[in-house]
């Protein structure tokens, strides 16, 4: 198993541009989520999904969209990038609630 | 919402020393995990431990759910133990989201 994969590893955007961060897992996990990590803030939940077709907002959802058309993929879309979205983004998955969560390697995003 | 406090925020050790990291939380939890974020940014599962005690090599963890705390023990520390240690909680009755503490930054000196 490849586990949780994320692309790209690093991205530079200009303010106002849009982009999609890709996340995929091959473990048949129902539960997937996106976090952002900022210095001194720990990890904060952006959006999550409990299965294909089901998504919901986390702690910091503004400026981000998600969809879950398949069990494997959970892309995160930035609609109009802002400097405040400069961060490291982690995707995670687990089989279900109350189970071990696994993280992808992260995407480092810089918005100028 | 639930409060998660990790202590100490920073810890510097000499190689070979032992340490205890603490995670206090303010509500009952269904899930508690410890993660290690290495200096390259990778987040690695250490323990899934909503209650009880587990050991994995030089690391062990104990969660006392009734008293709302968890401890991570690192014995005979090595330079490769450096990084940030996070505890993350899933609150009972929630949608299953993991709430992260702000972490303990550990530096192990040779």
Coordinates of C-alpha atoms in Angstrom, one line a residue, chain B:
Chain B
X1 CA -15.1 23.0 22.9
X2 CA -12.6 20.7 24.3
X3 CA -9.4 22.1 25.6
X4 CA -6.2 20.2 25.0
X5 CA -3.0 21.3 26.8
X6 CA 0.4 19.8 26.3
X7 CA 3.3 20.3 28.5
X8 CA 6.1 21.2 28.5
X9 CA 6.0 23.2 25.3
X10 CA 9.8 22.8 24.8
X11 CA 12.2 20.2 26.2
X12 CA 15.9 19.8 25.7
X13 CA 17.6 16.5 26.6
X14 CA 21.0 14.9 26.5
X15 CA 21.1 11.7 24.6
X16 CA 20.3 8.8 26.9
X17 CA 18.0 10.8 29.2
X18 CA 14.4 9.9 29.9
X19 CA 11.4 12.2 29.6
X20 CA 7.7 12.4 30.2
X21 CA 5.3 14.4 28.0
X22 CA 1.9 15.2 29.3
X23 CA -1.5 15.9 27.6
X24 CA -4.4 17.2 29.6
X25 CA -7.9 17.5 28.2
X26 CA -11.1 18.9 29.4
X27 CA -13.8 16.5 28.2
X28 CA -14.4 12.8 27.8
X29 CA -12.7 11.3 24.7
X30 CA -13.4 8.3 22.4
X31 CA -10.0 8.4 20.8
X32 CA -6.6 9.6 21.8
X33 CA -3.5 9.4 19.6
X34 CA 0.1 10.4 20.0
X35 CA 2.0 11.6 16.9
X36 CA 5.7 12.4 16.3
X37 CA 6.4 15.1 13.7
X38 CA 10.0 14.6 12.7
X39 CA 12.3 17.5 11.6
X40 CA 11.3 16.9 7.9
X41 CA 7.7 17.5 8.8
X42 CA 6.4 13.9 8.5
X43 CA 3.6 13.0 11.0
X44 CA 4.1 9.5 12.4
X45 CA 1.6 7.5 14.5
X46 CA 3.0 6.5 17.8
X47 CA 0.0 5.2 19.8
X48 CA -3.7 4.9 19.6
X49 CA -4.5 4.9 23.3
X50 CA -8.0 6.1 24.5
X51 CA -7.3 4.3 27.8
X52 CA -4.7 2.1 29.4
X53 CA -1.1 1.6 28.8
X54 CA 0.9 0.6 25.7
X55 CA 4.6 0.1 25.0
X56 CA 6.5 0.1 21.8
X57 CA 10.3 -0.2 22.3
X58 CA 11.6 2.8 24.2
X59 CA 8.3 4.6 24.0
X60 CA 5.3 4.0 26.2
X61 CA 2.0 5.8 26.8
X62 CA -0.6 5.8 29.5
X63 CA -4.0 7.4 29.3
X64 CA -6.2 7.8 32.4
X65 CA -9.5 8.8 30.8
X66 CA -11.3 9.3 34.1
X67 CA -8.7 11.9 35.2
X68 CA -8.4 13.3 31.7
X69 CA -4.7 13.1 31.0
X70 CA -2.3 11.1 28.9
X71 CA 1.4 10.6 29.3
X72 CA 4.1 9.7 26.8
X73 CA 7.3 8.3 28.1
X74 CA 10.5 8.3 26.1
X75 CA 13.4 6.3 27.6
X76 CA 17.0 6.4 26.7
X77 CA 16.4 9.2 24.2
X78 CA 18.2 9.3 20.9
X79 CA 18.8 12.3 18.5
X80 CA 16.3 10.7 16.2
X81 CA 13.6 11.3 18.8
X82 CA 13.9 15.0 18.1
X83 CA 10.8 16.8 16.7
X84 CA 7.4 17.7 17.9
X85 CA 5.1 15.4 19.8
X86 CA 1.3 16.0 19.4
X87 CA -1.6 14.4 21.2
X88 CA -4.9 14.4 19.4
X89 CA -8.3 13.7 20.7
X90 CA -11.7 12.7 19.4
X91 CA -14.5 14.0 21.6
X92 CA -17.4 11.8 22.5
X93 CA -20.6 12.8 20.6
X94 CA -18.7 14.6 17.9
X95 CA -18.4 13.8 14.2
X96 CA -15.2 12.1 15.0
X97 CA -12.8 15.0 14.3
X98 CA -9.4 14.9 15.9
X99 CA -8.5 18.0 17.9
X100 CA -4.8 18.5 18.2
X101 CA -2.8 20.0 21.1
X102 CA -0.1 22.5 20.2
X103 CA 2.7 20.0 20.8
X104 CA 5.9 19.5 22.8
X105 CA 9.1 20.3 20.9
X106 CA 11.8 17.9 21.9
X107 CA 15.5 18.4 21.1
X108 CA 17.9 15.6 21.9
X109 CA 21.5 16.7 22.0
X110 CA 24.3 14.2 21.3

